[in-house]
CSV table of C-alpha atoms in Angstrom, one decimal:
chain,number,residue,atom,x,y,z
A,1,MET,CA,-106.3,88.0,160.8
A,2,ASP,CA,-104.9,89.6,157.9
A,3,VAL,CA,-105.4,88.7,154.6
A,4,TYR,CA,-101.3,86.6,154.5
A,5,GLU,CA,-102.5,84.8,157.8
A,6,GLU,CA,-106.0,83.3,156.4
A,7,LEU,CA,-104.1,82.5,153.2
A,8,ASP,CA,-101.1,80.9,154.8
A,9,GLU,CA,-104.0,79.7,157.2
A,10,LYS,CA,-106.1,77.8,154.4
A,11,ILE,CA,-102.7,76.4,152.7
A,12,ILE,CA,-101.9,74.3,155.8
A,13,ASN,CA,-105.3,73.3,156.6
A,14,GLN,CA,-105.2,71.9,152.3
A,15,THR,CA,-101.5,70.6,153.0
A,16,GLU,CA,-102.7,68.2,156.7
A,17,ARG,CA,-105.7,67.8,154.3
A,18,ALA,CA,-103.7,66.3,151.4
A,19,MET,CA,-100.6,64.8,153.8
A,20,ASP,CA,-104.1,62.6,154.9
A,21,GLY,CA,-105.4,61.8,151.9
A,22,MET,CA,-101.7,60.7,151.1
A,23,ALA,CA,-100.9,58.6,153.9
A,24,ASP,CA,-103.8,56.7,153.7
A,25,ASP,CA,-102.4,55.7,150.0
A,26,ASN,CA,-98.7,55.3,151.1
A,27,ASP,CA,-96.5,53.6,153.7
A,28,ASP,CA,-95.0,56.1,156.6
A,29,ALA,CA,-91.3,57.2,155.2
A,30,GLU,CA,-92.8,58.0,151.7
A,31,TYR,CA,-96.3,60.0,153.3
A,32,ASN,CA,-93.1,61.8,155.7
A,33,GLY,CA,-91.2,62.9,152.4
A,34,GLN,CA,-94.1,64.1,150.9
A,35,SER,CA,-95.5,65.9,153.7
A,36,GLY,CA,-91.5,67.7,155.2
A,37,GLU,CA,-91.9,68.9,151.5
A,38,LEU,CA,-95.3,70.4,151.3
A,39,MET,CA,-94.9,71.6,154.7
A,40,GLU,CA,-91.4,74.0,153.6
A,41,ILE,CA,-93.3,74.6,150.7
A,42,VAL,CA,-95.9,75.8,152.3
A,43,LEU,CA,-93.7,77.4,155.1
A,44,ASN,CA,-91.7,79.7,152.3
A,45,THR,CA,-95.3,80.6,150.8
A,46,ARG,CA,-96.3,81.8,154.4
A,47,GLU,CA,-92.8,84.0,154.3
A,48,GLN,CA,-92.6,85.4,150.9
A,49,CYS,CA,-96.9,86.8,152.3
A,50,GLN,CA,-94.8,87.9,154.6
A,51,MET,CA,-91.6,89.6,153.9
A,52,MET,CA,-95.3,91.7,150.3
A,53,GLU,CA,-97.1,92.9,153.7
A,54,GLN,CA,-94.6,93.9,155.3
A,55,LEU,CA,-92.9,96.0,151.5
A,56,ILE,CA,-96.2,97.3,150.9
A,57,LYS,CA,-96.4,97.8,154.4
A,58,ASN,CA,-93.2,100.0,153.9
A,59,GLN,CA,-94.4,101.6,150.4
A,60,ILE,CA,-97.7,102.8,152.3
A,61,GLU,CA,-96.0,104.6,154.5
A,62,VAL,CA,-93.5,106.1,152.7
A,63,LYS,CA,-95.6,107.7,150.3
A,64,ASP,CA,-97.9,109.1,153.4
A,65,ASP,CA,-95.2,111.0,154.8
A,66,MET,CA,-95.2,111.6,151.1
A,67,ILE,CA,-98.6,113.3,151.5
A,68,ASN,CA,-98.4,115.0,153.6
A,69,ARG,CA,-95.2,116.9,152.9
A,70,LEU,CA,-96.5,117.8,150.4
A,71,HIS,CA,-99.4,119.2,151.6
A,72,LYS,CA,-97.2,120.9,154.3
A,73,GLU,CA,-95.4,122.5,151.7
A,74,LEU,CA,-98.3,123.4,149.9
A,75,ASP,CA,-100.3,124.8,152.6
A,76,TYR,CA,-97.5,127.1,153.7
A,77,TYR,CA,-97.1,128.8,149.9
A,78,LYS,CA,-100.5,129.3,150.3
A,79,GLN,CA,-100.3,131.1,153.8
A,80,GLY,CA,-97.5,133.4,151.3
A,81,ALA,CA,-99.6,133.7,148.5
A,82,ALA,CA,-102.4,135.0,151.0
A,83,ASP,CA,-99.4,137.0,152.7
A,84,ARG,CA,-97.6,138.7,149.9
A,85,PHE,CA,-101.1,139.4,148.0
A,86,THR,CA,-102.2,141.6,151.9
A,87,ASP,CA,-98.7,142.8,152.4
A,88,GLN,CA,-99.4,144.5,148.2
A,89,LEU,CA,-102.8,145.5,148.9
A,90,MET,CA,-102.0,147.1,152.5
A,91,LYS,CA,-98.8,149.0,150.7
A,92,ALA,CA,-101.8,150.8,148.4
A,93,VAL,CA,-104.0,151.7,150.9
A,94,ILE,CA,-101.7,153.4,153.1
A,95,LYS,CA,-99.9,155.4,150.0
A,96,VAL,CA,-103.6,156.1,149.1
A,97,ARG,CA,-104.0,157.4,153.2
A,98,LYS,CA,-100.4,159.2,153.7
A,99,ASP,CA,-102.0,161.1,150.4
A,100,MET,CA,-104.7,162.1,152.4
A,101,TYR,CA,-102.8,163.3,155.0
A,102,ARG,CA,-100.5,165.5,152.8
A,103,LEU,CA,-103.4,167.0,152.1
A,104,MET,CA,-104.6,167.2,155.2
A,105,SER,CA,-102.2,168.4,156.9
A,106,SER,CA,-100.3,171.2,154.3
A,107,ASP,CA,-100.9,174.8,155.6
A,108,ASN,CA,-102.8,175.0,152.6
A,109,TRP,CA,-106.3,172.5,153.9
A,110,THR,CA,-108.2,174.9,155.4
A,111,GLU,CA,-108.0,178.1,152.6
A,112,MET,CA,-108.7,175.4,149.7
A,113,SER,CA,-111.0,176.0,147.7
A,114,ALA,CA,-113.8,174.1,146.1
A,115,VAL,CA,-112.0,173.3,142.7
A,116,ASP,CA,-108.9,171.8,144.7
A,117,MET,CA,-110.9,170.1,146.9
A,118,GLN,CA,-111.9,168.5,143.8
A,119,ARG,CA,-109.8,168.1,142.0
A,120,GLU,CA,-107.9,166.4,145.1
A,121,TYR,CA,-111.0,164.5,145.5
A,122,THR,CA,-110.7,163.2,141.9
A,123,TYR,CA,-106.7,162.4,142.9
A,124,ILE,CA,-107.9,159.9,145.9
A,125,PHE,CA,-110.8,158.0,143.2
A,126,GLU,CA,-108.0,157.3,140.3
A,127,ASP,CA,-105.6,155.5,142.9
A,128,LEU,CA,-108.5,153.5,144.6
A,129,THR,CA,-109.1,152.2,141.2
A,130,ASP,CA,-106.3,151.4,140.3
A,131,LEU,CA,-105.9,150.2,143.4
A,132,LEU,CA,-109.4,148.3,142.4
A,133,GLU,CA,-108.1,147.3,138.6
A,134,GLN,CA,-104.7,146.1,139.4
A,135,GLN,CA,-106.2,143.3,142.2
A,136,ASN,CA,-108.8,142.3,139.1
A,137,VAL,CA,-111.9,143.9,140.6
A,138,ASP,CA,-114.2,146.2,138.4
A,139,ALA,CA,-117.2,148.1,139.2
A,140,TYR,CA,-120.3,147.3,137.4
A,141,LYS,CA,-124.1,149.6,137.3
A,142,THR,CA,-127.3,148.4,135.7
A,143,GLU,CA,-129.2,150.4,133.5
A,144,SER,CA,-133.3,151.2,134.1
A,145,GLY,CA,-134.7,149.1,132.5
A,146,ALA,CA,-133.0,145.5,133.4
A,147,ASP,CA,-134.0,142.3,134.4
A,148,PHE,CA,-133.1,142.0,138.7
A,149,ASP,CA,-130.8,139.4,138.8
A,150,ALA,CA,-130.3,138.5,142.7
A,151,SER,CA,-126.8,137.1,142.0
A,152,ILE,CA,-125.0,140.3,141.4
A,153,HIS,CA,-128.1,142.8,142.7
A,154,GLN,CA,-129.3,143.8,146.7
A,155,PRO,CA,-132.5,145.3,145.6
A,156,LYS,CA,-134.8,148.0,147.2
A,157,LEU,CA,-138.7,147.4,146.5
A,158,GLU,CA,-141.2,149.9,145.7
A,159,ALA,CA,-144.9,148.2,144.5
A,160,THR,CA,-145.8,148.8,140.7
A,161,ASN,CA,-148.9,149.1,139.6
A,162,ASP,CA,-147.4,148.4,135.7
A,163,LEU,CA,-147.4,144.3,135.1
A,164,SER,CA,-144.2,144.8,132.5
A,165,LEU,CA,-142.7,147.3,135.0
A,166,ASP,CA,-142.5,143.5,137.8
A,167,LYS,CA,-139.0,143.2,138.7
A,168,LYS,CA,-137.3,145.3,136.5
A,169,VAL,CA,-134.1,147.6,138.0
A,170,LYS,CA,-135.6,151.2,138.3
A,171,GLU,CA,-131.9,152.9,138.9
A,172,SER,CA,-128.8,151.8,140.4
A,173,LEU,CA,-128.0,153.0,143.5
A,174,GLY,CA,-124.4,152.9,144.2
A,175,GLU,CA,-122.1,150.3,141.7
A,176,GLY,CA,-121.4,146.7,142.8
A,177,TYR,CA,-118.3,145.2,142.4
A,178,LYS,CA,-117.1,141.9,140.9
A,179,LYS,CA,-113.5,139.8,141.2
A,180,GLY,CA,-114.0,138.0,137.9
A,181,ASP,CA,-116.5,135.6,138.4
A,182,LYS,CA,-117.4,136.5,142.4
A,183,VAL,CA,-119.3,139.6,143.5
A,184,LEU,CA,-117.8,140.6,145.9
A,185,GLN,CA,-120.3,143.3,146.9
A,186,PRO,CA,-123.6,143.4,145.4
A,187,GLU,CA,-125.2,146.1,143.1
A,188,ARG,CA,-127.9,148.1,145.3
A,189,VAL,CA,-131.1,148.9,143.0
A,190,VAL,CA,-134.4,149.8,142.8
A,191,VAL,CA,-136.4,147.1,141.6
A,192,TYR,CA,-139.9,147.0,140.9
A,193,GLN,CA,-142.8,145.1,142.4
A,194,TYR,CA,-145.9,144.7,141.1
A,195,LYS,CA,-148.9,144.1,143.3
A,196,ALA,CA,-152.6,144.3,141.8
């Protein structure tokens, strides 16, 4: 039983009680006239409540449909943005791979000097660095003596008997990478651990 049905039932019960009380005080003709008017009011009220309930249900259905449609559109755009990001990233990786393949398949590959090899390696490194910067990915490196931070470091422990060095970075073993505040790859570091 919904709220409107409960309300209708209460109104009808109160009306019937009121009419019973009036029947005791009045003659049958007057009672029947007032009773009919009250019943008509109750029925009109019930009909209006039912119409209002249906209107509210229809509005809720319309809003639910709209919300579902907006969620689907948002998912579509998110997927599209992810696909565009992936495509952009893959194009950059393909360019680097093509440059490496071009170099490896050239006639000079076997005859390249160490200086030429270093130059080509530097170009590839710069291309990859540019690619990371385009995606707002930054490399970071911690200086020796800095405090160890578990949120950005991956530790390799080294024992020390000097308490002042406890949980201090001895050296960096490789850069870490962040995108904004999010750590994509923690920096590998050697960390002192005090042992008496």
